CSV table of C-alpha atoms and ligand atoms in Angstrom, one decimal:
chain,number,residue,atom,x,y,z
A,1234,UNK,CA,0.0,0.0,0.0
A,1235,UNK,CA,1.2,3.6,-0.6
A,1236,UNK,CA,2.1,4.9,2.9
A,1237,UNK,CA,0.8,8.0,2.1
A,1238,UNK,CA,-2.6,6.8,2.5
A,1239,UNK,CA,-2.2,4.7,5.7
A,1240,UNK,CA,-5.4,5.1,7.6
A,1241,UNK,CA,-3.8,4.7,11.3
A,1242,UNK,CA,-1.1,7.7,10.2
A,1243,UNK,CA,-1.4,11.0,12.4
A,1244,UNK,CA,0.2,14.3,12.2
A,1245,UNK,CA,1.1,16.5,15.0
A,1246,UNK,CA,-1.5,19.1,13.7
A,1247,UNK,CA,-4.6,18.5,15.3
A,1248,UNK,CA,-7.3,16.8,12.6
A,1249,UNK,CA,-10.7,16.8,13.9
A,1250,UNK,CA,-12.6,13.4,13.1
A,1251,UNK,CA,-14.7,14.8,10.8
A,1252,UNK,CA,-12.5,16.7,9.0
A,1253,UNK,CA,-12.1,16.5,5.2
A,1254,UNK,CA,-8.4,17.3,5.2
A,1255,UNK,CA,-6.4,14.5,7.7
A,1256,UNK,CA,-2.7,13.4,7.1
A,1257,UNK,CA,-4.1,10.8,4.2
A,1258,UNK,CA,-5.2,14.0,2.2
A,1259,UNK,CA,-2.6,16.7,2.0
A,1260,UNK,CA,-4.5,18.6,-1.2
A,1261,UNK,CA,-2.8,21.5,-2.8
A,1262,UNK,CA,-4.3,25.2,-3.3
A,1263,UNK,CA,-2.9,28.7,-3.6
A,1264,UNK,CA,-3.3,31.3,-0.5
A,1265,UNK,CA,-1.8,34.3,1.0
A,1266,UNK,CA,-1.6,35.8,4.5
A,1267,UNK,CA,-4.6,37.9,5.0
A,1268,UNK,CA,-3.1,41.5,4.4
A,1269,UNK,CA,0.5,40.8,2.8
A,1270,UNK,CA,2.5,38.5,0.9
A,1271,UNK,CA,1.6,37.2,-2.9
A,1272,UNK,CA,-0.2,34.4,-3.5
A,1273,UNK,CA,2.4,30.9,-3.3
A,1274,UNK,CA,1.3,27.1,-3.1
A,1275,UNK,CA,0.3,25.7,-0.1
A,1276,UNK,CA,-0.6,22.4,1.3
A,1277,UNK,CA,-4.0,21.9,3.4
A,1278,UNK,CA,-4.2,19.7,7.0
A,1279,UNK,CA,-6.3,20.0,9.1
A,1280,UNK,CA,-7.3,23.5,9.9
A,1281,UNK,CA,-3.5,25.0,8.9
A,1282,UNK,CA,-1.8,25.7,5.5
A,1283,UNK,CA,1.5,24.4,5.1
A,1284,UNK,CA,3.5,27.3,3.2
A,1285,UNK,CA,5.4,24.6,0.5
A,1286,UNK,CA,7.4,28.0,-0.9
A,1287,UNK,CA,8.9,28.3,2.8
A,1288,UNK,CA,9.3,25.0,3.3
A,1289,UNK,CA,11.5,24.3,-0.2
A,1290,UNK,CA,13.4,27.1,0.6
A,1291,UNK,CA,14.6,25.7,3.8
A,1292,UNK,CA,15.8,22.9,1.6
A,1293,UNK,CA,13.0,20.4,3.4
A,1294,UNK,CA,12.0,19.3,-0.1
A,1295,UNK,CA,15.6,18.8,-1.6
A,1296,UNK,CA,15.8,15.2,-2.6
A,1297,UNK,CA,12.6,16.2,-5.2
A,1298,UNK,CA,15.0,18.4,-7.2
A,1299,UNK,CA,12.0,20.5,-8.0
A,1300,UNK,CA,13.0,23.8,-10.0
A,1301,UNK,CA,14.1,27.0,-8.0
A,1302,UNK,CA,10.4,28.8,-6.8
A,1303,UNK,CA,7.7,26.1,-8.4
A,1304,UNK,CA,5.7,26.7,-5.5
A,1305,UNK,CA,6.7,30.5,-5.1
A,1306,UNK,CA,3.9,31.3,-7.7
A,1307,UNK,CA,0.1,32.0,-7.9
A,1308,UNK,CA,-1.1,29.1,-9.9
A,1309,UNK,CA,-0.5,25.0,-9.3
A,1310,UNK,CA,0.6,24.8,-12.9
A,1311,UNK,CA,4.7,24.8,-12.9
A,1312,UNK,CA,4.1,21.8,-10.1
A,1313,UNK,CA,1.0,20.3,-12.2
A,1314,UNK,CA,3.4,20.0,-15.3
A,1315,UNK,CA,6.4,17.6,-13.3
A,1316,UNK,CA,6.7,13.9,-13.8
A,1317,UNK,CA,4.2,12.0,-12.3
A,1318,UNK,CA,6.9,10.4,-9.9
A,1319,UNK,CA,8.5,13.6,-9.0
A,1320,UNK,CA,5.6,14.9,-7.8
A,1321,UNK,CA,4.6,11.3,-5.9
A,1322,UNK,CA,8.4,12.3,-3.9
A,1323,UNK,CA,6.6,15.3,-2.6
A,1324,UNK,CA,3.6,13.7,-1.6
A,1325,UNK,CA,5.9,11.5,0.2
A,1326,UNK,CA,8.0,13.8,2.2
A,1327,UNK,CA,5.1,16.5,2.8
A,1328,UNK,CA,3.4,13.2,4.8
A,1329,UNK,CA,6.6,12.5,6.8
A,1330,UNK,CA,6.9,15.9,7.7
A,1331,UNK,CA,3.8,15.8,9.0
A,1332,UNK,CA,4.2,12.8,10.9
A,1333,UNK,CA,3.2,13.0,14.4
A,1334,UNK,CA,6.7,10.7,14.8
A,1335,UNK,CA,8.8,13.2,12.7
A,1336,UNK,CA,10.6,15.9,14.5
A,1337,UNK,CA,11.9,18.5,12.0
A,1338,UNK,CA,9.4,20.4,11.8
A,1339,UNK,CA,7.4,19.3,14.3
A,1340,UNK,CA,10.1,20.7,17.0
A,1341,UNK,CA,11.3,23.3,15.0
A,1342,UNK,CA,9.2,26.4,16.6
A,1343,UNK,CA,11.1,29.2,14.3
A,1344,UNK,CA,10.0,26.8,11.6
A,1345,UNK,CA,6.6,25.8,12.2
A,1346,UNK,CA,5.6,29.8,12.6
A,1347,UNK,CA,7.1,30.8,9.0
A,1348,UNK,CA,5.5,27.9,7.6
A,1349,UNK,CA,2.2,26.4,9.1
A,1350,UNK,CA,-0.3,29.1,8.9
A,1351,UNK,CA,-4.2,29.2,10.6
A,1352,UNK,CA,-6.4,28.9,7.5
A,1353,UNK,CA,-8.7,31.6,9.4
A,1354,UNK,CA,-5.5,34.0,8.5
A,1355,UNK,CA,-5.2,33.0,5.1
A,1356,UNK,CA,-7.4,34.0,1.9
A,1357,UNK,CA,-8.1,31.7,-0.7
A,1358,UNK,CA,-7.4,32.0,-4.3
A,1359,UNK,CA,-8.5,30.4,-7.8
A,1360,UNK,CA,-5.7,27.4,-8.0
A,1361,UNK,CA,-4.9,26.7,-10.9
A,1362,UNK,CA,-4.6,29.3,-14.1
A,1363,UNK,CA,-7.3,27.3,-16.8
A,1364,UNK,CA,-6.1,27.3,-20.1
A,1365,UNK,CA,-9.2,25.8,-21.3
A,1366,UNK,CA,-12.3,24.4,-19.7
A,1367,UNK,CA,-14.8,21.7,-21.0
A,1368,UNK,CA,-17.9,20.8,-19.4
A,1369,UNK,CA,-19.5,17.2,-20.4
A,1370,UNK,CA,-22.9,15.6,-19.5
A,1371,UNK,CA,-21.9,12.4,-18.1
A,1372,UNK,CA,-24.8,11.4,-15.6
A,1373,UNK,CA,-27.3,9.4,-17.2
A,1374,UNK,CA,-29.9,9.6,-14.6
A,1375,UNK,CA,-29.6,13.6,-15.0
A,1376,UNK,CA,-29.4,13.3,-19.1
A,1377,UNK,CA,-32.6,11.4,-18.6
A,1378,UNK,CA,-34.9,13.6,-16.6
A,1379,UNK,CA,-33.5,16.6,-18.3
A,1380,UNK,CA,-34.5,14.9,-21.5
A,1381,UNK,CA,-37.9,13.9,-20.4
A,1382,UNK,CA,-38.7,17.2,-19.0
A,1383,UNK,CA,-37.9,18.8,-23.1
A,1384,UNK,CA,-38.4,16.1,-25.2
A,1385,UNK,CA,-40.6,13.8,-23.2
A,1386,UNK,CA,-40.2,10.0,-22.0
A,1387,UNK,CA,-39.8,8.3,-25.2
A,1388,UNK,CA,-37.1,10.3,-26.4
A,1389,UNK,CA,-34.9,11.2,-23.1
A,1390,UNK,CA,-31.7,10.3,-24.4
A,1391,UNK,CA,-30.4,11.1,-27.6
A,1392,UNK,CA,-29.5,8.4,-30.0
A,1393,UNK,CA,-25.6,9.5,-29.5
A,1394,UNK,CA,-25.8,9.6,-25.5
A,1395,UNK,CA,-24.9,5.8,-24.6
A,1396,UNK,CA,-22.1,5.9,-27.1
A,1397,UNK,CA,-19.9,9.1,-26.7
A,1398,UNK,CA,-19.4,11.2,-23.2
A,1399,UNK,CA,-21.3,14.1,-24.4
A,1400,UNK,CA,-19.5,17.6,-23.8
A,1401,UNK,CA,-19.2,21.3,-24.8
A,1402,UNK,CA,-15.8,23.7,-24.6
A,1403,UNK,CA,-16.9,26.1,-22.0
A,1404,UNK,CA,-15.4,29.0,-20.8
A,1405,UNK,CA,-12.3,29.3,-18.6
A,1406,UNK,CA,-12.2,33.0,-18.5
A,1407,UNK,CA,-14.9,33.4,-15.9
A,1408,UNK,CA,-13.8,30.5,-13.5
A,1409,UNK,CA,-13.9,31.6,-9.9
A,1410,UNK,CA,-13.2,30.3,-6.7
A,1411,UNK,CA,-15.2,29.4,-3.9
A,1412,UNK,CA,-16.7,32.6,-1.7
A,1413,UNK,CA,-16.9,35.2,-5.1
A,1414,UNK,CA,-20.4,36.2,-5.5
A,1415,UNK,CA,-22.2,35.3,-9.0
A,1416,UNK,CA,-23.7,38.7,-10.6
A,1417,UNK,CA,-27.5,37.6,-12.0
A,1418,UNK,CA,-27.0,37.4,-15.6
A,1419,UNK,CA,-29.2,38.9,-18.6
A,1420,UNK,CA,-29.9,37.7,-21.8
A,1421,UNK,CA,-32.6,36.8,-24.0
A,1422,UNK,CA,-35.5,34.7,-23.6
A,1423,UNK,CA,-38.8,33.6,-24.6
A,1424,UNK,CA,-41.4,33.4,-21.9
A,1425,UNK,CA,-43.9,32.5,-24.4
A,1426,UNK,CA,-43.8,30.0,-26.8
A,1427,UNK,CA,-43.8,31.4,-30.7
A,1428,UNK,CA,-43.7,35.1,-29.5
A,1429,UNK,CA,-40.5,37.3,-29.9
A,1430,UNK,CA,-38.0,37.3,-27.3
A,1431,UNK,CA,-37.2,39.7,-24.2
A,1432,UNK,CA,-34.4,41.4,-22.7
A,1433,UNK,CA,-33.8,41.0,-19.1
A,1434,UNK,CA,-32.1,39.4,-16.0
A,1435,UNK,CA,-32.5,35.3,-16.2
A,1436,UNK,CA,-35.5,34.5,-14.6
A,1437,UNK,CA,-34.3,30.7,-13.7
A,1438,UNK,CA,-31.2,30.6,-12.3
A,1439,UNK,CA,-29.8,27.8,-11.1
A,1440,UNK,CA,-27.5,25.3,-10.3
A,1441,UNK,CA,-25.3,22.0,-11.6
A,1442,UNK,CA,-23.6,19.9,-8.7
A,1443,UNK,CA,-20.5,18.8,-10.7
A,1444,UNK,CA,-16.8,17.8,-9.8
A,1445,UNK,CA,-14.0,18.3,-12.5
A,1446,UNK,CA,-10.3,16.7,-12.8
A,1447,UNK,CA,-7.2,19.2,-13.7
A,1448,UNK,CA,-4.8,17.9,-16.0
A,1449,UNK,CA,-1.1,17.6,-15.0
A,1450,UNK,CA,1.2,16.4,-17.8
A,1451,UNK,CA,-0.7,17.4,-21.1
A,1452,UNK,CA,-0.4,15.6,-24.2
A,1453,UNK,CA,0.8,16.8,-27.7
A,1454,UNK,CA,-1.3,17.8,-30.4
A,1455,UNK,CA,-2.4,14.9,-33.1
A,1456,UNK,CA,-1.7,12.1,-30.1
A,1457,UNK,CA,-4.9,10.4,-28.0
A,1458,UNK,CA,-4.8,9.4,-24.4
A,1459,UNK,CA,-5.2,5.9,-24.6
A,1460,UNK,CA,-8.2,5.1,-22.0
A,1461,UNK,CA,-6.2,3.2,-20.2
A,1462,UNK,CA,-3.4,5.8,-19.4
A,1463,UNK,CA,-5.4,8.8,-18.1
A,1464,UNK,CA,-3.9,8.5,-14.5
A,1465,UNK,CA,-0.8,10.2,-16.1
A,1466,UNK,CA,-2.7,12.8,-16.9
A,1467,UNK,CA,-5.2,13.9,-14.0
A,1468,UNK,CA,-3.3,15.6,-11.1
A,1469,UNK,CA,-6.4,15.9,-9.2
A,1470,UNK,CA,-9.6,16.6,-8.3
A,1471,UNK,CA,-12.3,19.8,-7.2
A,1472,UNK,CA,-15.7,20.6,-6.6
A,1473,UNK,CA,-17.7,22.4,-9.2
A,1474,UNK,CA,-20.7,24.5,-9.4
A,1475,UNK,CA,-21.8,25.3,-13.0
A,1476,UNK,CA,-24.8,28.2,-12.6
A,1477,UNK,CA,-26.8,28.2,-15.1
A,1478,UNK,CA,-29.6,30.2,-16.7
A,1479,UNK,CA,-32.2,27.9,-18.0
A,1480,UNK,CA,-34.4,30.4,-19.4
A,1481,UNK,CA,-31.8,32.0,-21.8
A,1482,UNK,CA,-30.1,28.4,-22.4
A,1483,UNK,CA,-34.0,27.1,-23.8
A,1484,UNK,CA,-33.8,29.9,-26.5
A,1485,UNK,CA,-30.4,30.1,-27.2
A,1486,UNK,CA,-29.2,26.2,-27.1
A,1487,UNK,CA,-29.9,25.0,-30.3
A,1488,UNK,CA,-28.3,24.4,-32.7
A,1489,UNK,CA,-24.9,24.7,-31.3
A,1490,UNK,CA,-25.5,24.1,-27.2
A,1491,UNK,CA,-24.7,26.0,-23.8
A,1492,UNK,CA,-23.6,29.7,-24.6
A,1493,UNK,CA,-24.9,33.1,-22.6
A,1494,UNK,CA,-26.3,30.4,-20.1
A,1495,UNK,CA,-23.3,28.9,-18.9
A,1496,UNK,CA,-20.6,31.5,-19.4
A,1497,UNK,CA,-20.8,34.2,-16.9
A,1498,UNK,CA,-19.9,32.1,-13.7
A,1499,UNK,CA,-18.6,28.3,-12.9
A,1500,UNK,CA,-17.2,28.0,-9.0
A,1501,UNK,CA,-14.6,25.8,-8.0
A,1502,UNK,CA,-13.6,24.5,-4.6
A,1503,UNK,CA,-10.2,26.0,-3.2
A,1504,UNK,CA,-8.2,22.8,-2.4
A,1505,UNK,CA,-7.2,20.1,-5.6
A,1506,UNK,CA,-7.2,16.5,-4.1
A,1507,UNK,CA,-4.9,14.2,-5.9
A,1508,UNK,CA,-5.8,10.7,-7.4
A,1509,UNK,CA,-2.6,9.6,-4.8
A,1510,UNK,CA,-5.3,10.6,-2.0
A,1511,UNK,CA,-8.7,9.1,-3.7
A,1512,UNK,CA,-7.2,5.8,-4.5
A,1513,UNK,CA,-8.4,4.1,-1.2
A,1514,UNK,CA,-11.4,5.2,-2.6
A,1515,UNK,CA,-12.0,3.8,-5.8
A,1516,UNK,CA,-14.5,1.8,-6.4
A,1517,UNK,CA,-16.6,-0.1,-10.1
A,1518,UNK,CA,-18.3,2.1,-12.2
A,1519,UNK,CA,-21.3,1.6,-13.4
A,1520,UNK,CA,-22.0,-1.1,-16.3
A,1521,UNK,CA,-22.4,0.1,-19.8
A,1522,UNK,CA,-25.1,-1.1,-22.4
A,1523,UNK,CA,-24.0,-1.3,-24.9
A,1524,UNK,CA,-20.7,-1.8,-24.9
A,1525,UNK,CA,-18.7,1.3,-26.0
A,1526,UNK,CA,-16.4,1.4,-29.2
A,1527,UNK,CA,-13.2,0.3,-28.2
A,1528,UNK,CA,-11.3,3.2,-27.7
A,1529,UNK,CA,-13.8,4.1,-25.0
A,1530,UNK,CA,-12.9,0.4,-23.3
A,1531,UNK,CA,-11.4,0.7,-20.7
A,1532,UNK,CA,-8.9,-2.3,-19.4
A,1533,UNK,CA,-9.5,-1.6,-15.7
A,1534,UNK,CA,-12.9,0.2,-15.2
A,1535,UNK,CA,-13.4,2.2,-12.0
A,1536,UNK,CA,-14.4,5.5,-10.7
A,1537,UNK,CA,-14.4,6.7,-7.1
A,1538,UNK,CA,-16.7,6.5,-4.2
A,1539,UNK,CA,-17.2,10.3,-2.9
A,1540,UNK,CA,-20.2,11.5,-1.3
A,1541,UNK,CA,-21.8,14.7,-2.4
A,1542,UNK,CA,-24.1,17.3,-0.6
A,1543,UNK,CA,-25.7,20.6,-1.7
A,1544,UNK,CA,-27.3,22.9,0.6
A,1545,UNK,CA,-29.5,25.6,-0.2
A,1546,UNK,CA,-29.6,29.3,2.4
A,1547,UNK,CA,-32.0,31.1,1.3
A,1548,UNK,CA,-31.6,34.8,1.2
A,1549,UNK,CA,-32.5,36.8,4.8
A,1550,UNK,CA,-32.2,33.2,6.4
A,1551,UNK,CA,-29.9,32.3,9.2
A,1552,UNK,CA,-29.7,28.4,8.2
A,1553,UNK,CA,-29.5,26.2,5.3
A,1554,UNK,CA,-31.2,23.1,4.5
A,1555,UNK,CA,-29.7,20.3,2.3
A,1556,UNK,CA,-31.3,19.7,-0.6
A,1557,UNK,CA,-29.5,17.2,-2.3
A,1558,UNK,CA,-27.4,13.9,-1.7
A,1559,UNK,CA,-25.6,12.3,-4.4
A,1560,UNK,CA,-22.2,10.6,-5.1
A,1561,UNK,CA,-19.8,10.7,-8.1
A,1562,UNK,CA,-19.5,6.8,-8.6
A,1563,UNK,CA,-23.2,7.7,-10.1
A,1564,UNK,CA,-21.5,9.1,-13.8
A,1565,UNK,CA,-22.5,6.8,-16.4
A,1566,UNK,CA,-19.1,7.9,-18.2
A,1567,UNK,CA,-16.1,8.0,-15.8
A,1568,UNK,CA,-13.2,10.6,-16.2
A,1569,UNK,CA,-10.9,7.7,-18.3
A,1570,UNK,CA,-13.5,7.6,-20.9
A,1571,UNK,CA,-14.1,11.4,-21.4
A,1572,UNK,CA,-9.9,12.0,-21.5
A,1573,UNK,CA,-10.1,9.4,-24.5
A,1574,UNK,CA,-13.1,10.7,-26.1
A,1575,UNK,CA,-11.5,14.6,-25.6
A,1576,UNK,CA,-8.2,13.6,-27.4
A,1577,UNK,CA,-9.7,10.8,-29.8
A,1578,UNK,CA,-9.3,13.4,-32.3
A,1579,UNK,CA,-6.1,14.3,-31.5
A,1580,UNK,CA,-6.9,17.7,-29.5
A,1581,UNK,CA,-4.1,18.4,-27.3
A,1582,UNK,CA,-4.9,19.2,-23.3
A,1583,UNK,CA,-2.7,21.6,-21.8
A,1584,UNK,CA,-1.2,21.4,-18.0
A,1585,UNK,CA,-4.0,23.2,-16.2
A,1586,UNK,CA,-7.1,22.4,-18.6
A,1587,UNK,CA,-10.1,21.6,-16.4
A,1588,UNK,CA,-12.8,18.9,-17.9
A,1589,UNK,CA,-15.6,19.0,-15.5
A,1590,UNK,CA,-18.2,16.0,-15.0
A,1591,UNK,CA,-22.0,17.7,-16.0
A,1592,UNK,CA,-24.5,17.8,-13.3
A,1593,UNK,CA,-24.3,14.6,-11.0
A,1594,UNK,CA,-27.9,13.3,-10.4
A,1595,UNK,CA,-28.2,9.7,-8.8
A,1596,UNK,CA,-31.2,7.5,-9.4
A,1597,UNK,CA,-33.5,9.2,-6.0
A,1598,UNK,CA,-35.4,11.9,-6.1
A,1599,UNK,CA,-33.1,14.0,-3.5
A,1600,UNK,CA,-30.0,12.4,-5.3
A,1601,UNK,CA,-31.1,15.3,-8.2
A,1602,UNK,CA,-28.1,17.8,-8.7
A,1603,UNK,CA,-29.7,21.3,-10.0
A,1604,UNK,CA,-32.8,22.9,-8.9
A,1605,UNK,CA,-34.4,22.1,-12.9
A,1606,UNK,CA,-34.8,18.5,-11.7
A,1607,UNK,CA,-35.5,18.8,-8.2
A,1608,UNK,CA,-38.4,21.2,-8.5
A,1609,UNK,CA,-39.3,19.0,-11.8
A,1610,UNK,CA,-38.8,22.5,-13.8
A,1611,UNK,CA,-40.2,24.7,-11.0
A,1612,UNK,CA,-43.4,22.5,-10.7
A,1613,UNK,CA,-42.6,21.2,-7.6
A,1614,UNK,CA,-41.1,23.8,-5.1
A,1615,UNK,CA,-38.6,23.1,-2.5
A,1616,UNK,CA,-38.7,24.8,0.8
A,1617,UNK,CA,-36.0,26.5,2.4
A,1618,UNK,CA,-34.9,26.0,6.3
A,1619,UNK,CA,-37.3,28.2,7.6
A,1620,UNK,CA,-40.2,27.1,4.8
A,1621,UNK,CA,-39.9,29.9,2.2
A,1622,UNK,CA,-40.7,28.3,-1.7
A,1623,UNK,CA,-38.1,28.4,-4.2
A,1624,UNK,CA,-38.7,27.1,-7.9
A,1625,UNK,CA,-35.1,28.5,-8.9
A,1626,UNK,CA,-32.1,30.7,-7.0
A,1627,UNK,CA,-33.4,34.1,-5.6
A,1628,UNK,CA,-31.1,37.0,-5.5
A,1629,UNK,CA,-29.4,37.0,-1.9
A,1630,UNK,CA,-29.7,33.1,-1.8
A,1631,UNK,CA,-26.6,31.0,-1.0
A,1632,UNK,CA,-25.7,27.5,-2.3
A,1633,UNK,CA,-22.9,25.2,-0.8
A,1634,UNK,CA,-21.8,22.2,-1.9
A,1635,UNK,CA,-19.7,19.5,0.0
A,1636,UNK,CA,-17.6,16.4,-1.3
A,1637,UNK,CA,-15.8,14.2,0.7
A,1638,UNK,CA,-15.1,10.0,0.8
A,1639,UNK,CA,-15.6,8.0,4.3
A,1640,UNK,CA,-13.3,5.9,5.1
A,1641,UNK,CA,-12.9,4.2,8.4
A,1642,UNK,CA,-13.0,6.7,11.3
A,1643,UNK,CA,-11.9,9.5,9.2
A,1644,UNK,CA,-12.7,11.2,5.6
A,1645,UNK,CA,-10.7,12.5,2.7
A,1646,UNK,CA,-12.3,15.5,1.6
A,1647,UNK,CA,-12.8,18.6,-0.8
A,1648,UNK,CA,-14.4,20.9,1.7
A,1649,UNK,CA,-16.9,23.4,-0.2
A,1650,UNK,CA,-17.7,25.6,-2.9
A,1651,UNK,CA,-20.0,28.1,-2.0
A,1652,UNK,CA,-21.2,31.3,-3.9
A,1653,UNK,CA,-24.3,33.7,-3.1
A,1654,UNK,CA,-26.5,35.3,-6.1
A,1655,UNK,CA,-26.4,39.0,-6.4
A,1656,UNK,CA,-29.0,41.0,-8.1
A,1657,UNK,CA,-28.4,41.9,-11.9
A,1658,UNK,CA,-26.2,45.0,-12.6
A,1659,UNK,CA,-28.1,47.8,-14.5
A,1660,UNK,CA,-27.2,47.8,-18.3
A,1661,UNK,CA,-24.2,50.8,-19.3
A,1662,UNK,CA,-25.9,53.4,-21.6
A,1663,UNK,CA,-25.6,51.9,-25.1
A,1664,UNK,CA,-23.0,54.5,-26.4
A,1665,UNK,CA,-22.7,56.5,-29.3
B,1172,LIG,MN1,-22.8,21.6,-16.5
């Protein structure tokens, strides 16, 4: 077994039980020091950042040869890019000098205040810089009901749908992380079916529970990731939250898909888990009828067992009130199969690209991961915490979601990625 992931290891920082970030995690983010200092790399446990710029300049991190200031650097990408195994050697001696039994940081007090910092003092900041970000529909039970809801029962599923891991190239520019408000969009819609379109703020705004893997080593343009080699390619995981306006995305979605609806907001949790840290995890994924073409068959099939959450604070409301409970072993079309489908044609991913799952509904009615299928298209309201109705997201109104995988007395965990609606900005004048 891969120390690493030992479940009886303990650090000397204290890890509460139900904490999503124990010694088995160790995820990577990007944070500064509330009120100086640039962003730089840092390593989450428990409730503490471990500054990894401090500690490779104390030469902590020496025997990984890593190049001068890799983690000295606002974005994961320099380390994302490294050989697989280099990067494994600093998984490895982040979790020894974290050990509870290893002394030099442990006892080194000068040390441990440079580097270990409270998270409450630190802020947050988007990861990773995203090249390019693609967004694919790989749920089936969500495909289904989203299907049934537009086209009706018979035809739910495209003819394509059980054959390719549906997709669209989204938009990277307007990627934020966790805690940044989302701005109401406005577009076009049509209200009424067969009369011309208005102009205003989105009327049904909403949701998608997703998670999304970053790519570590890229591969060249013109040659496909085999579907049974995508481990060297993922460096790790985060939680995603793909708001979306269903009112403008009905009128503007065909023929060419997602546009206006998708691209003013998609939130990301702060901390990237590795696959190192979810293989305990990993668990079959589901079967596929019929079988897909053979690039898509993959030689060991599996995805990973990690519990997801959404909860829903609706706006002038002290307390939330989950809404949702899913889990990511659900997608029909696991994160191998999409990497093949991606670069079938030979499209080249680039260190830092994010590919993101689409919404993750399960096969239960509170397993549903946007408010479109858990109101059943705003016909069956949900209530808030203290009972107020909501069809779709209200201006003020907070949603949070959580991922984390339970293993035995303790989790390894993504913590959150929250964002709260604000109202629509007033249009500039239109100019000369
Ligand atoms: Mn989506």
């Amino acid at each position: 077994m891969d120390p690493t992931v030992d479940p009886r290891a303990k650090s000397f920082v204290p890890v509460a039980a139900d904490s999503h970030f124990p010694l088995q995690n160790l995820p990577y983010g990007v944070f500064s020091p509330r009120g100086h200092d640039t962003p730089r790399v840092g390593v989450r446990i428990g409730d503490m950042v471990l500054d990894l710029a401090v500690i490779q300049d104390d030469g902590l991190l020496d025997e990984a040869e890593l190049p001068d200031g890799v983690f000295a650097c606002p974005w994961l990408n320099p380390f994302m890019g490294l050989p697989v195994p280099q990067r494994r050697l600093v998984r490895d001696r982040l979790h020894r000098l974290l050990n509870v039994d290893e002394p030099a940081l442990r006892d080194d007090r000068d040390l441990r205040a440079r580097a270990l910092r409270p998270l409450a003092a630190c802020d947050l900041h988007m990861p990773v810089g995203v090249p390019d970000y693609t967004d694919f529909y790989s749920s089936r039970e969500h495909a289904t009901n989203v299907g049934i809801m537009f086209r009706g029962a018979e035809n739910a599923l495209m003819p394509n749908w059980l054959h390719l891991p549906v997709g669209y190239h989204g938009r990277a520019s307007s990627l934020v992380v966790s805690g940044q408000p989302v701005i109401r969009p406005q577009g076009q819609t049509q209200p009424v079916e067969g009369a011309p379109p208005v102009f205003g703020p989105s009327r049904l705004l909403d949701f998608e529970l997703e998670m999304g893997f970053f790519i570590g080593s890229g591969n060249p343009l013109g040659e496909p990731v085999p579907v049974g080699r995508s481990d060297e390619h993922i460096f790790g995981l985060v939680l995603v939250n793909d708001w979306s306006a269903r009112d403008i995305q009905k009128w503007e979605y065909q023929p060419l898909g997602p546009f206006n609806a998708k691209n003013f907001a998609t939130s990301v949790s702060p901390w990237v888990v590795t696959l190192e840290a979810l293989a305990p995890f990993r668990c079959d994924a589901p079967g596929q009828d019929p079988a897909p073409l053979p690039y898509l068959t993959e030689p060991d099939r599996h995805t990973y067992d990690i519990r997801l959450e959404v909860h829903l604070q609706a706006a002038g409301e002290l307390q939330a009130r989950r809404i949702c409970a899913s889990n990511f072993r659900y997608l029909y079309w696991t994160m191998a199969q999409q990497l093949a489908h991606h670069t079938i044609t030979g499209c080249n991913l680039n260190t830092g690209d994010l590919l993101a799952s689409g919404t993750i509904s399960g096969p239960d009615a509170d397993s549903y991961g946007s408010l479109l299928e858990l109101t059943w298209r705003g016909t069956k309201p949900l209530l808030t915490a203290e009972g107020a109705e909501r069809r779709f997201l209200a201006d003020g109104d907070s949603v949070t979601m959580a991922a984390w995988c339970q293993g035995d007395g303790y989790r390894v965990g993504f913590g959150e990625v929250t964002g709260t609606i604000l109202p629509a900005r007033p249009l500039p004048p239109p100019g000369r």
